[in-house]
Coordinates of N, CA and C and ligand atoms in Angstrom, one line a residue:
M1 N 0.8 -1.2 0.0 CA 0.0 0.0 0.0 C 0.9 1.2 0.0
D2 N 0.5 2.2 -0.8 CA 1.3 3.4 -0.9 C 1.4 4.2 0.4
V3 N 0.3 4.4 1.0 CA 0.2 5.1 2.3 C -0.8 4.5 3.2
V4 N -0.4 4.3 4.5 CA -1.3 3.9 5.5 C -1.4 4.9 6.6
N5 N -2.6 5.4 6.8 CA -2.7 6.4 7.9 C -3.1 5.7 9.2
L6 N -2.4 6.0 10.2 CA -2.8 5.6 11.6 C -3.7 6.6 12.2
R7 N -5.0 6.2 12.4 CA -6.0 7.1 12.9 C -6.1 7.0 14.4
I8 N -5.7 8.1 15.1 CA -5.7 8.0 16.6 C -7.0 8.3 17.2
M9 N -7.5 7.6 18.2 CA -8.8 7.6 18.7 C -8.9 8.0 20.2
F10 N -7.9 8.7 20.7 CA -7.9 9.0 22.1 C -9.0 10.0 22.6
G11 N -9.3 10.9 21.7 CA -10.3 12.0 22.1 C -11.6 11.8 21.4
M12 N -12.7 12.2 22.0 CA -14.0 12.1 21.4 C -14.2 13.3 20.4
H13 N -13.6 14.4 20.7 CA -13.8 15.6 19.9 C -12.5 16.2 19.4
G14 N -11.8 15.4 18.6 CA -10.5 15.9 18.0 C -9.3 15.2 18.7
P15 N -8.1 15.7 18.3 CA -6.9 15.1 18.8 C -6.8 15.2 20.3
A16 N -6.2 14.2 21.0 CA -6.0 14.3 22.4 C -4.6 13.6 22.7
E17 N -3.9 14.1 23.7 CA -2.6 13.6 23.9 C -2.6 12.1 24.4
G18 N -1.5 11.5 24.2 CA -1.3 10.1 24.6 C -0.2 9.5 23.7
S19 N 0.5 8.5 24.2 CA 1.6 8.0 23.4 C 1.1 7.1 22.3
I20 N 1.7 7.3 21.1 CA 1.3 6.4 20.0 C 2.5 5.5 19.5
E21 N 3.5 5.4 20.5 CA 4.7 4.7 20.1 C 4.5 3.3 19.7
A22 N 3.6 2.5 20.4 CA 3.4 1.1 20.2 C 2.8 0.9 18.8
Q23 N 1.8 1.8 18.4 CA 1.1 1.6 17.1 C 2.0 2.0 16.0
V24 N 2.8 3.1 16.1 CA 3.7 3.5 15.0 C 4.8 2.5 14.9
T25 N 5.3 1.9 16.0 CA 6.3 0.9 15.9 C 5.8 -0.3 15.1
K26 N 4.6 -0.7 15.3 CA 4.0 -1.8 14.5 C 4.0 -1.5 13.0
L27 N 3.5 -0.3 12.7 CA 3.5 0.1 11.3 C 4.9 0.1 10.7
A28 N 5.8 0.6 11.5 CA 7.2 0.7 11.0 C 7.7 -0.7 10.7
E29 N 7.3 -1.7 11.5 CA 7.7 -3.1 11.2 C 7.1 -3.6 9.9
L30 N 5.8 -3.2 9.6 CA 5.2 -3.6 8.4 C 5.9 -2.9 7.2
Q31 N 6.4 -1.7 7.4 CA 7.1 -1.0 6.4 C 8.4 -1.7 6.1
R32 N 9.1 -2.1 7.1 CA 10.4 -2.8 6.9 C 10.2 -4.1 6.2
K33 N 9.0 -4.8 6.4 CA 8.7 -6.0 5.7 C 8.3 -5.7 4.2
G34 N 8.1 -4.5 3.9 CA 7.7 -4.1 2.5 C 6.2 -4.1 2.3
L35 N 5.4 -4.2 3.3 CA 4.0 -4.3 3.2 C 3.3 -2.9 3.1
V36 N 4.0 -1.9 3.6 CA 3.5 -0.5 3.7 C 4.6 0.3 3.1
R37 N 4.3 1.2 2.1 CA 5.3 2.0 1.5 C 5.6 3.3 2.4
N38 N 4.5 3.9 2.7 CA 4.6 5.2 3.5 C 3.6 5.2 4.6
I39 N 4.0 6.0 5.7 CA 3.1 6.0 6.9 C 2.7 7.4 7.1
G40 N 1.4 7.6 7.4 CA 0.8 8.9 7.8 C 0.1 8.8 9.1
L41 N -0.3 9.9 9.7 CA -1.0 10.0 11.0 C -2.2 10.8 10.8
S42 N -3.3 10.4 11.6 CA -4.5 11.1 11.5 C -5.1 11.4 12.9
N43 N -5.7 12.6 13.0 CA -6.3 13.0 14.2 C -5.3 13.1 15.4
V44 N -4.2 13.8 15.1 CA -3.0 13.8 16.0 C -2.6 15.1 16.4
T45 N -1.9 15.2 17.6 CA -1.4 16.4 18.1 C 0.1 16.6 17.6
R46 N 0.6 17.8 17.8 CA 2.0 18.1 17.4 C 2.9 17.1 18.1
A47 N 2.7 16.9 19.4 CA 3.6 16.0 20.2 C 3.5 14.6 19.6
Q48 N 2.4 14.1 19.2 CA 2.3 12.7 18.7 C 3.0 12.6 17.3
I49 N 3.0 13.7 16.5 CA 3.7 13.7 15.3 C 5.2 13.6 15.6
Q50 N 5.7 14.4 16.5 CA 7.1 14.4 16.9 C 7.5 13.0 17.4
E51 N 6.6 12.4 18.2 CA 6.9 11.0 18.7 C 7.0 10.0 17.5
G52 N 6.1 10.1 16.6 CA 6.1 9.2 15.4 C 7.3 9.4 14.6
R53 N 7.7 10.6 14.4 CA 8.9 10.9 13.5 C 10.2 10.4 14.1
K54 N 10.2 10.1 15.4 CA 11.4 9.5 16.0 C 11.5 8.0 15.6
I55 N 10.4 7.5 15.2 CA 10.3 6.0 15.0 C 10.5 5.7 13.5
C56 N 9.8 6.6 12.6 CA 9.9 6.3 11.2 C 9.5 7.7 10.5
D57 N 9.7 7.7 9.2 CA 9.3 8.8 8.4 C 7.8 8.9 8.4
I58 N 7.3 10.1 8.6 CA 5.8 10.4 8.5 C 5.6 11.2 7.3
V59 N 4.9 10.7 6.3 CA 4.8 11.5 5.0 C 3.6 12.5 5.0
C60 N 2.6 12.2 5.8 CA 1.4 13.0 5.8 C 0.6 13.0 7.1
V61 N -0.1 14.1 7.3 CA -0.9 14.2 8.5 C -2.3 14.6 8.1
Q62 N -3.3 13.8 8.5 CA -4.7 14.1 8.1 C -5.5 14.5 9.4
N63 N -5.8 15.7 9.5 CA -6.5 16.3 10.6 C -7.7 17.1 10.1
Q64 N -8.6 17.5 11.0 CA -9.8 18.3 10.6 C -9.3 19.8 10.4
Y65 N -9.6 20.3 9.3 CA -9.2 21.7 9.0 C -10.0 22.2 7.8
N66 N -10.5 23.4 7.9 CA -11.1 24.1 6.8 C -11.2 25.6 7.0
L67 N -11.8 26.3 6.1 CA -11.9 27.7 6.2 C -12.4 28.2 7.6
A68 N -13.3 27.5 8.2 CA -13.9 27.9 9.5 C -13.3 27.2 10.7
H69 N -12.5 26.2 10.5 CA -11.9 25.4 11.6 C -10.4 25.3 11.5
R70 N -9.7 26.2 12.2 CA -8.3 26.4 11.8 C -7.4 26.2 13.0
D71 N -7.7 25.2 13.8 CA -6.8 24.8 15.0 C -5.4 24.5 14.5
D72 N -5.2 24.0 13.3 CA -3.9 23.5 12.9 C -3.1 24.5 12.1
D73 N -3.5 25.8 12.2 CA -2.7 26.7 11.4 C -1.2 26.6 11.5
A74 N -0.8 26.7 12.8 CA 0.7 26.7 13.1 C 1.3 25.3 12.7
L75 N 0.5 24.3 12.9 CA 1.0 22.9 12.6 C 1.2 22.8 11.1
I76 N 0.3 23.3 10.3 CA 0.4 23.2 8.8 C 1.8 23.8 8.4
D77 N 2.0 25.0 8.9 CA 3.3 25.7 8.5 C 4.5 24.9 8.9
E78 N 4.4 24.3 10.1 CA 5.6 23.5 10.6 C 5.8 22.3 9.8
L79 N 4.7 21.6 9.4 CA 4.8 20.4 8.6 C 5.4 20.8 7.2
A80 N 4.9 21.9 6.7 CA 5.4 22.4 5.4 C 7.0 22.5 5.4
R81 N 7.5 23.1 6.5 CA 8.9 23.2 6.7 C 9.6 21.9 6.7
H82 N 9.0 20.8 7.1 CA 9.6 19.5 7.2 C 9.2 18.7 5.9
G83 N 8.5 19.3 5.0 CA 8.2 18.5 3.7 C 7.2 17.4 4.0
I84 N 6.3 17.6 5.0 CA 5.3 16.6 5.3 C 3.9 17.2 4.7
A85 N 3.2 16.3 4.0 CA 1.9 16.8 3.5 C 0.9 16.9 4.6
Y86 N 0.0 17.9 4.4 CA -1.2 18.1 5.3 C -2.4 17.8 4.5
V87 N -3.2 16.9 5.0 CA -4.4 16.5 4.2 C -5.7 16.8 5.1
P88 N -6.3 17.9 4.9 CA -7.4 18.3 5.8 C -8.6 17.4 5.6
F89 N -9.1 16.8 6.7 CA -10.4 16.1 6.5 C -11.5 17.0 6.9
F90 N -12.7 16.8 6.3 CA -13.8 17.7 6.4 C -13.4 19.0 5.7
P91 N -12.8 19.0 4.6 CA -12.4 20.3 3.9 C -13.6 21.2 3.6
L92 N -14.8 20.6 3.4 CA -16.0 21.4 3.1 C -16.9 21.5 4.3
G93 N -16.4 21.0 5.5 CA -17.2 21.1 6.7 C -17.8 19.8 7.1
G94 N -17.6 18.8 6.2 CA -18.1 17.4 6.6 C -19.6 17.4 6.8
F95 N -20.1 16.9 8.0 CA -21.5 16.8 8.2 C -22.2 18.1 8.4
S96 N -21.5 19.2 8.6 CA -22.0 20.5 8.7 C -21.4 21.4 7.6
P97 N -21.9 21.3 6.4 CA -21.2 22.0 5.3 C -21.0 23.5 5.6
L98 N -19.9 24.0 5.1 CA -19.5 25.4 5.4 C -20.6 26.3 4.9
Q99 N -20.9 27.3 5.7 CA -21.9 28.3 5.3 C -21.4 29.6 5.8
S100 N -21.3 30.6 4.9 CA -20.8 31.9 5.4 C -21.2 32.9 4.3
S101 N -21.7 34.0 4.7 CA -22.1 35.0 3.7 C -20.8 35.6 3.0
T102 N -19.7 35.6 3.7 CA -18.4 36.0 3.1 C -18.1 35.1 2.0
L103 N -18.1 33.8 2.3 CA -17.8 32.8 1.3 C -18.7 32.9 0.1
S104 N -20.0 33.0 0.4 CA -21.0 33.1 -0.8 C -20.8 34.3 -1.6
G105 N -20.5 35.5 -0.9 CA -20.2 36.7 -1.6 C -19.0 36.6 -2.5
V106 N -17.9 36.1 -2.0 CA -16.7 35.9 -2.8 C -17.0 35.0 -4.0
A107 N -17.7 33.9 -3.8 CA -18.0 33.0 -4.9 C -18.8 33.6 -5.9
E108 N -19.8 34.4 -5.5 CA -20.7 35.1 -6.5 C -19.8 36.1 -7.4
R109 N -19.0 36.8 -6.7 CA -18.1 37.8 -7.5 C -17.2 37.1 -8.5
L110 N -16.7 35.8 -8.1 CA -15.8 35.1 -8.9 C -16.4 34.2 -9.9
G111 N -17.7 34.1 -9.9 CA -18.5 33.2 -10.8 C -18.2 31.8 -10.5
A112 N -17.9 31.5 -9.2 CA -17.7 30.1 -8.7 C -18.7 29.7 -7.7
T113 N -18.6 28.5 -7.2 CA -19.5 28.1 -6.1 C -18.8 28.3 -4.8
P114 N -19.5 28.4 -3.7 CA -18.8 28.5 -2.4 C -17.9 27.4 -2.1
M115 N -18.3 26.2 -2.4 CA -17.4 25.0 -2.1 C -16.1 25.1 -3.0
Q116 N -16.2 25.6 -4.2 CA -15.0 25.7 -5.0 C -14.1 26.8 -4.4
V117 N -14.7 27.8 -3.9 CA -13.8 28.9 -3.2 C -13.2 28.3 -2.0
A118 N -13.9 27.5 -1.2 CA -13.4 26.9 0.0 C -12.2 26.0 -0.3
L119 N -12.3 25.2 -1.4 CA -11.2 24.3 -1.8 C -10.0 25.1 -2.3
A120 N -10.3 26.1 -3.1 CA -9.2 27.0 -3.7 C -8.5 27.6 -2.5
W121 N -9.2 28.1 -1.5 CA -8.5 28.7 -0.4 C -7.6 27.7 0.3
L122 N -8.1 26.4 0.4 CA -7.2 25.4 1.1 C -5.9 25.2 0.2
L123 N -6.1 25.1 -1.1 CA -5.0 24.9 -2.0 C -4.0 26.0 -1.9
Q124 N -4.5 27.2 -1.7 CA -3.5 28.4 -1.6 C -3.0 28.6 -0.2
R125 N -3.6 27.9 0.8 CA -3.2 28.1 2.2 C -1.7 27.7 2.4
S126 N -1.3 26.6 1.8 CA 0.1 26.2 1.9 C 0.4 25.1 0.9
P127 N 1.7 25.1 0.3 CA 2.0 24.1 -0.7 C 1.9 22.7 -0.3
N128 N 1.9 22.4 1.0 CA 1.9 21.0 1.4 C 0.4 20.5 1.6
V129 N -0.6 21.3 1.3 CA -2.0 20.9 1.5 C -2.4 20.0 0.3
L130 N -2.9 18.8 0.6 CA -3.5 17.9 -0.4 C -5.0 17.8 -0.1
L131 N -5.8 17.7 -1.1 CA -7.3 17.8 -0.9 C -8.0 16.4 -1.1
I132 N -8.9 16.1 -0.2 CA -9.7 14.9 -0.3 C -11.2 15.2 0.0
P133 N -11.8 16.1 -0.8 CA -13.2 16.4 -0.5 C -14.0 15.1 -0.9
G134 N -15.0 14.9 -0.1 CA -15.9 13.7 -0.4 C -17.1 14.1 -1.2
T135 N -17.6 13.3 -2.1 CA -18.9 13.6 -2.7 C -19.5 12.3 -3.3
S136 N -20.8 12.4 -3.4 CA -21.5 11.2 -4.0 C -22.1 11.6 -5.4
S137 N -21.6 12.8 -5.8 CA -22.2 13.4 -7.1 C -21.1 13.7 -8.1
V138 N -21.3 13.2 -9.3 CA -20.3 13.4 -10.4 C -20.2 14.9 -10.7
G139 N -21.4 15.6 -10.6 CA -21.4 17.1 -10.8 C -20.5 17.8 -9.8
H140 N -20.6 17.4 -8.5 CA -19.8 18.0 -7.5 C -18.3 17.6 -7.7
L141 N -18.1 16.4 -8.1 CA -16.7 16.0 -8.4 C -16.1 16.9 -9.4
R142 N -16.8 17.1 -10.5 CA -16.3 18.0 -11.6 C -16.0 19.4 -11.0
E143 N -17.0 19.9 -10.3 CA -16.9 21.2 -9.7 C -15.6 21.3 -8.8
N144 N -15.4 20.3 -8.0 CA -14.3 20.3 -7.0 C -13.0 20.2 -7.8
L145 N -12.9 19.4 -8.8 CA -11.7 19.4 -9.6 C -11.3 20.7 -10.2
A146 N -12.4 21.4 -10.7 CA -12.2 22.7 -11.4 C -11.7 23.8 -10.4
A147 N -11.9 23.5 -9.1 CA -11.5 24.5 -8.1 C -10.0 24.7 -8.1
A148 N -9.3 23.7 -8.6 CA -7.8 23.8 -8.7 C -7.4 24.9 -9.6
E149 N -8.3 25.3 -10.5 CA -7.9 26.4 -11.5 C -8.2 27.8 -11.0
L150 N -8.9 27.8 -9.8 CA -9.4 29.1 -9.3 C -8.3 29.8 -8.5
E151 N -7.9 31.0 -9.0 CA -6.9 31.7 -8.2 C -7.5 32.8 -7.4
L152 N -7.1 32.9 -6.2 CA -7.7 33.9 -5.3 C -6.7 35.0 -5.0
S153 N -7.1 36.2 -5.2 CA -6.1 37.4 -5.0 C -5.8 37.5 -3.5
A154 N -4.8 38.3 -3.2 CA -4.4 38.6 -1.8 C -5.6 39.2 -1.1
D155 N -6.3 40.1 -1.7 CA -7.5 40.8 -1.1 C -8.6 39.8 -0.7
V156 N -8.8 38.9 -1.7 CA -9.9 37.8 -1.4 C -9.4 36.9 -0.3
L157 N -8.1 36.6 -0.3 CA -7.6 35.7 0.8 C -7.8 36.3 2.1
R158 N -7.5 37.6 2.2 CA -7.7 38.4 3.5 C -9.1 38.3 3.9
E159 N -10.0 38.5 3.0 CA -11.5 38.5 3.3 C -11.9 37.1 3.8
L160 N -11.4 36.1 3.1 CA -11.8 34.7 3.5 C -11.1 34.4 4.9
N161 N -10.0 34.9 5.2 CA -9.3 34.6 6.5 C -10.2 35.1 7.6
G162 N -11.0 36.1 7.3 CA -11.9 36.6 8.4 C -13.0 35.7 8.8
V163 N -13.3 34.7 7.9 CA -14.4 33.7 8.2 C -14.2 33.0 9.5
A164 N -12.9 32.5 9.7 CA -12.7 31.8 11.0 C -12.8 32.7 12.2
K165 N -12.3 33.9 12.0 CA -12.4 34.8 13.2 C -13.8 35.1 13.6
A166 N -14.7 35.1 12.6 CA -16.1 35.4 12.8 C -16.8 34.2 13.4
A167 N -16.3 33.0 13.1 CA -17.0 31.7 13.4 C -17.0 31.5 15.0
Ligands
NAP1 N1 -9.2 10.8 9.2 C1 -10.4 11.0 9.7 O1 -10.6 10.9 10.9 C2 -11.5 11.5 8.8 C3 -12.7 11.9 9.4 C4 -13.7 12.4 8.5 C5 -13.6 12.3 7.1 N2 -12.4 11.8 6.6 C6 -12.1 11.7 5.2 O2 -12.1 13.1 4.7 C7 -12.6 13.1 3.4 C8 -13.7 14.2 3.2 O3 -14.6 14.0 4.3 P1 -16.2 14.2 4.1 O4 -16.6 13.8 2.7 O5 -16.8 13.6 5.2 O6 -16.3 15.8 4.2 P2 -16.3 17.0 3.2 O7 -15.4 16.7 2.0 O8 -15.9 18.2 4.0 O9 -17.8 17.2 2.8 C9 -18.5 16.3 2.1 C10 -19.9 16.9 1.9 O10 -19.8 18.0 1.1 C11 -20.7 17.9 0.0 N3 -20.1 18.4 -1.2 C12 -19.0 17.9 -1.8 N4 -18.7 18.6 -2.9 C13 -19.6 19.6 -3.0 C14 -19.9 20.6 -3.9 N5 -19.1 20.9 -4.9 N6 -21.0 21.4 -3.7 C15 -21.8 21.2 -2.6 N7 -21.6 20.2 -1.7 C16 -20.5 19.4 -1.9 C17 -21.0 16.4 -0.1 O11 -22.3 16.2 -0.6 P3 -22.6 15.5 -2.0 O12 -22.3 14.0 -1.7 O13 -24.0 15.8 -2.3 O14 -21.6 16.1 -3.0 C18 -20.9 16.0 1.4 O15 -22.1 16.2 2.0 C19 -13.1 11.7 3.1 O16 -12.2 11.0 2.3 C20 -13.3 11.1 4.4 O17 -13.1 9.7 4.4 C21 -11.4 11.4 7.4

Protein backbone atom coordinates (compact mmCIF):
# COMPACT_ATOMS: atom_id res chain seq x y z
CA MET A 1 0.00 0.00 0.00
CA ASP A 2 1.34 3.42 -0.93
CA VAL A 3 0.25 5.15 2.28
CA VAL A 4 -1.33 3.87 5.48
CA ASN A 5 -2.73 6.44 7.90
CA LEU A 6 -2.77 5.57 11.57
CA ARG A 7 -5.99 7.15 12.91
CA ILE A 8 -5.66 8.01 16.60
CA MET A 9 -8.83 7.63 18.70
CA PHE A 10 -7.88 9.00 22.15
CA GLY A 11 -10.30 11.95 22.13
CA MET A 12 -14.03 12.13 21.41
CA HIS A 13 -13.79 15.63 19.90
CA GLY A 14 -10.52 15.85 18.03
CA PRO A 15 -6.90 15.09 18.80
CA ALA A 16 -5.99 14.27 22.40
CA GLU A 17 -2.60 13.59 23.95
CA GLY A 18 -1.30 10.07 24.62
CA SER A 19 1.62 7.98 23.42
CA ILE A 20 1.35 6.42 19.95
CA GLU A 21 4.72 4.70 20.14
CA ALA A 22 3.39 1.12 20.16
CA GLN A 23 1.11 1.61 17.14
CA VAL A 24 3.70 3.48 15.04
CA THR A 25 6.34 0.88 15.90
CA LYS A 26 4.01 -1.84 14.52
CA LEU A 27 3.47 0.11 11.31
CA ALA A 28 7.22 0.68 10.96
CA GLU A 29 7.68 -3.11 11.22
CA LEU A 30 5.19 -3.59 8.36
CA GLN A 31 7.11 -0.98 6.39
CA ARG A 32 10.40 -2.82 6.94
CA LYS A 33 8.69 -6.01 5.67
CA GLY A 34 7.72 -4.14 2.50
CA LEU A 35 3.95 -4.28 3.17
CA VAL A 36 3.49 -0.55 3.66
CA ARG A 37 5.34 2.01 1.53
CA ASN A 38 4.59 5.21 3.47
CA ILE A 39 3.13 6.02 6.87
CA GLY A 40 0.79 8.87 7.79
CA LEU A 41 -0.96 9.95 10.99
CA SER A 42 -4.52 11.15 11.48
CA ASN A 43 -6.30 13.04 14.25
CA VAL A 44 -3.02 13.75 15.98
CA THR A 45 -1.37 16.42 18.09
CA ARG A 46 1.96 18.07 17.39
CA ALA A 47 3.58 16.00 20.19
CA GLN A 48 2.29 12.74 18.66
CA ILE A 49 3.72 13.69 15.27
CA GLN A 50 7.09 14.37 16.91
CA GLU A 51 6.90 11.01 18.69
CA GLY A 52 6.06 9.23 15.44
CA ARG A 53 8.86 10.91 13.52
CA LYS A 54 11.41 9.52 16.00
CA ILE A 55 10.33 6.02 14.96
CA CYS A 56 9.91 6.35 11.17
CA ASP A 57 9.30 8.84 8.38
CA ILE A 58 5.83 10.36 8.51
CA VAL A 59 4.79 11.51 5.02
CA CYS A 60 1.38 13.02 5.77
CA VAL A 61 -0.93 14.20 8.52
CA GLN A 62 -4.72 14.05 8.14
CA ASN A 63 -6.54 16.28 10.65
CA GLN A 64 -9.75 18.30 10.62
CA TYR A 65 -9.21 21.70 9.00
CA ASN A 66 -11.15 24.06 6.76
CA LEU A 67 -11.92 27.74 6.24
CA ALA A 68 -13.86 27.90 9.53
CA HIS A 69 -11.94 25.36 11.63
CA ARG A 70 -8.32 26.41 11.84
CA ASP A 71 -6.83 24.85 14.97
CA ASP A 72 -3.94 23.48 12.91
CA ASP A 73 -2.73 26.74 11.35
CA ALA A 74 0.67 26.67 13.06
CA LEU A 75 1.01 22.91 12.58
CA ILE A 76 0.44 23.18 8.81
CA ASP A 77 3.28 25.68 8.49
CA GLU A 78 5.56 23.54 10.63
CA LEU A 79 4.82 20.42 8.58
CA ALA A 80 5.45 22.36 5.37
CA ARG A 81 8.92 23.25 6.67
CA HIS A 82 9.58 19.51 7.18
CA GLY A 83 8.20 18.52 3.73
CA ILE A 84 5.25 16.64 5.26
CA ALA A 85 1.89 16.76 3.46
CA TYR A 86 -1.15 18.05 5.33
CA VAL A 87 -4.45 16.48 4.23
CA PRO A 88 -7.42 18.27 5.79
CA PHE A 89 -10.41 16.07 6.52
CA PHE A 90 -13.84 17.71 6.39
CA PRO A 91 -12.40 20.27 3.94
CA LEU A 92 -15.96 21.37 3.12
CA GLY A 93 -17.21 21.11 6.70
CA GLY A 94 -18.14 17.41 6.59
CA PHE A 95 -21.52 16.77 8.22
CA SER A 96 -22.04 20.53 8.68
CA PRO A 97 -21.23 21.98 5.25
CA LEU A 98 -19.50 25.37 5.36
CA GLN A 99 -21.93 28.26 5.32
CA SER A 100 -20.81 31.86 5.37
CA SER A 101 -22.08 35.03 3.75
CA THR A 102 -18.44 36.05 3.08
CA LEU A 103 -17.80 32.76 1.29
CA SER A 104 -21.00 33.08 -0.75
CA GLY A 105 -20.25 36.72 -1.61
CA VAL A 106 -16.73 35.91 -2.83
CA ALA A 107 -18.04 32.97 -4.85
CA GLU A 108 -20.67 35.11 -6.55
CA ARG A 109 -18.11 37.76 -7.48
CA LEU A 110 -15.76 35.14 -8.93
CA GLY A 111 -18.45 33.21 -10.79
CA ALA A 112 -17.65 30.10 -8.74
CA THR A 113 -19.51 28.09 -6.11
CA PRO A 114 -18.85 28.55 -2.36
CA MET A 115 -17.40 25.03 -2.13
CA GLN A 116 -15.02 25.74 -5.01
CA VAL A 117 -13.81 28.86 -3.23
CA ALA A 118 -13.38 26.90 0.02
CA LEU A 119 -11.24 24.32 -1.81
CA ALA A 120 -9.22 26.95 -3.69
CA TRP A 121 -8.54 28.68 -0.36
CA LEU A 122 -7.19 25.42 1.06
CA LEU A 123 -4.96 24.87 -1.97
CA GLN A 124 -3.55 28.36 -1.63
CA ARG A 125 -3.22 28.05 2.16
CA SER A 126 0.08 26.16 1.93
CA PRO A 127 1.97 24.15 -0.73
CA ASN A 128 1.87 20.99 1.43
CA VAL A 129 -1.96 20.87 1.47
CA LEU A 130 -3.51 17.93 -0.44
CA LEU A 131 -7.29 17.76 -0.87
CA ILE A 132 -9.70 14.85 -0.30
CA PRO A 133 -13.21 16.38 -0.53
CA GLY A 134 -15.90 13.70 -0.42
CA THR A 135 -18.89 13.61 -2.75
CA SER A 136 -21.54 11.22 -3.98
CA SER A 137 -22.20 13.37 -7.06
CA VAL A 138 -20.33 13.42 -10.38
CA GLY A 139 -21.39 17.06 -10.84
CA HIS A 140 -19.79 18.02 -7.51
CA LEU A 141 -16.70 15.99 -8.36
CA ARG A 142 -16.26 17.98 -11.59
CA GLU A 143 -16.87 21.22 -9.69
CA ASN A 144 -14.33 20.28 -7.03
CA LEU A 145 -11.67 19.37 -9.59
CA ALA A 146 -12.20 22.70 -11.37
CA ALA A 147 -11.48 24.50 -8.08
CA ALA A 148 -7.79 23.77 -8.68
CA GLU A 149 -7.91 26.37 -11.50
CA LEU A 150 -9.40 29.09 -9.31
CA GLU A 151 -6.86 31.72 -8.23
CA LEU A 152 -7.71 33.90 -5.26
CA SER A 153 -6.15 37.35 -4.99
CA ALA A 154 -4.44 38.57 -1.82
CA ASP A 155 -7.48 40.77 -1.07
CA VAL A 156 -9.87 37.84 -1.42
CA LEU A 157 -7.64 35.67 0.78
CA ARG A 158 -7.66 38.36 3.46
CA GLU A 159 -11.45 38.51 3.28
CA LEU A 160 -11.76 34.72 3.54
CA ASN A 161 -9.33 34.62 6.45
CA GLY A 162 -11.90 36.63 8.38
CA VAL A 163 -14.41 33.74 8.21
CA ALA A 164 -12.67 31.76 10.97
CA LYS A 165 -12.36 34.83 13.19
CA ALA A 166 -16.11 35.43 12.85
CA ALA A 167 -17.02 31.75 13.44
N1 LIG B 1 -9.20 10.83 9.21
C1 LIG B 1 -10.42 11.03 9.71
O1 LIG B 1 -10.64 10.89 10.91
C2 LIG B 1 -11.53 11.45 8.81
C3 LIG B 1 -12.73 11.94 9.35
C4 LIG B 1 -13.72 12.35 8.48
C5 LIG B 1 -13.55 12.28 7.11
N2 LIG B 1 -12.37 11.78 6.63
C6 LIG B 1 -12.15 11.73 5.17
O2 LIG B 1 -12.09 13.05 4.68
C7 LIG B 1 -12.61 13.08 3.35
C8 LIG B 1 -13.66 14.17 3.25
O3 LIG B 1 -14.61 14.00 4.26
P1 LIG B 1 -16.17 14.20 4.05
O4 LIG B 1 -16.56 13.75 2.71
O5 LIG B 1 -16.83 13.59 5.23
O6 LIG B 1 -16.33 15.79 4.25
P2 LIG B 1 -16.26 17.02 3.22
O7 LIG B 1 -15.44 16.69 2.04
O8 LIG B 1 -15.92 18.21 4.03
O9 LIG B 1 -17.80 17.23 2.83
C9 LIG B 1 -18.51 16.33 2.07
C10 LIG B 1 -19.90 16.92 1.94
O10 LIG B 1 -19.82 18.04 1.06
C11 LIG B 1 -20.73 17.85 0.00
N3 LIG B 1 -20.09 18.37 -1.22
C12 LIG B 1 -18.97 17.91 -1.82
N4 LIG B 1 -18.66 18.64 -2.90
C13 LIG B 1 -19.62 19.59 -2.99
C14 LIG B 1 -19.89 20.65 -3.90
N5 LIG B 1 -19.07 20.88 -4.93
N6 LIG B 1 -20.97 21.45 -3.68
C15 LIG B 1 -21.79 21.22 -2.64
N7 LIG B 1 -21.61 20.23 -1.74
C16 LIG B 1 -20.52 19.42 -1.92
C17 LIG B 1 -21.00 16.40 -0.09
O11 LIG B 1 -22.31 16.19 -0.57
P3 LIG B 1 -22.56 15.46 -1.99
O12 LIG B 1 -22.32 14.00 -1.75
O13 LIG B 1 -23.97 15.81 -2.28
O14 LIG B 1 -21.59 16.07 -2.97
C18 LIG B 1 -20.88 15.97 1.36
O15 LIG B 1 -22.10 16.18 2.05
C19 LIG B 1 -13.14 11.69 3.06
O16 LIG B 1 -12.16 11.01 2.31
C20 LIG B 1 -13.28 11.06 4.43
O17 LIG B 1 -13.09 9.66 4.41
C21 LIG B 1 -11.36 11.39 7.44
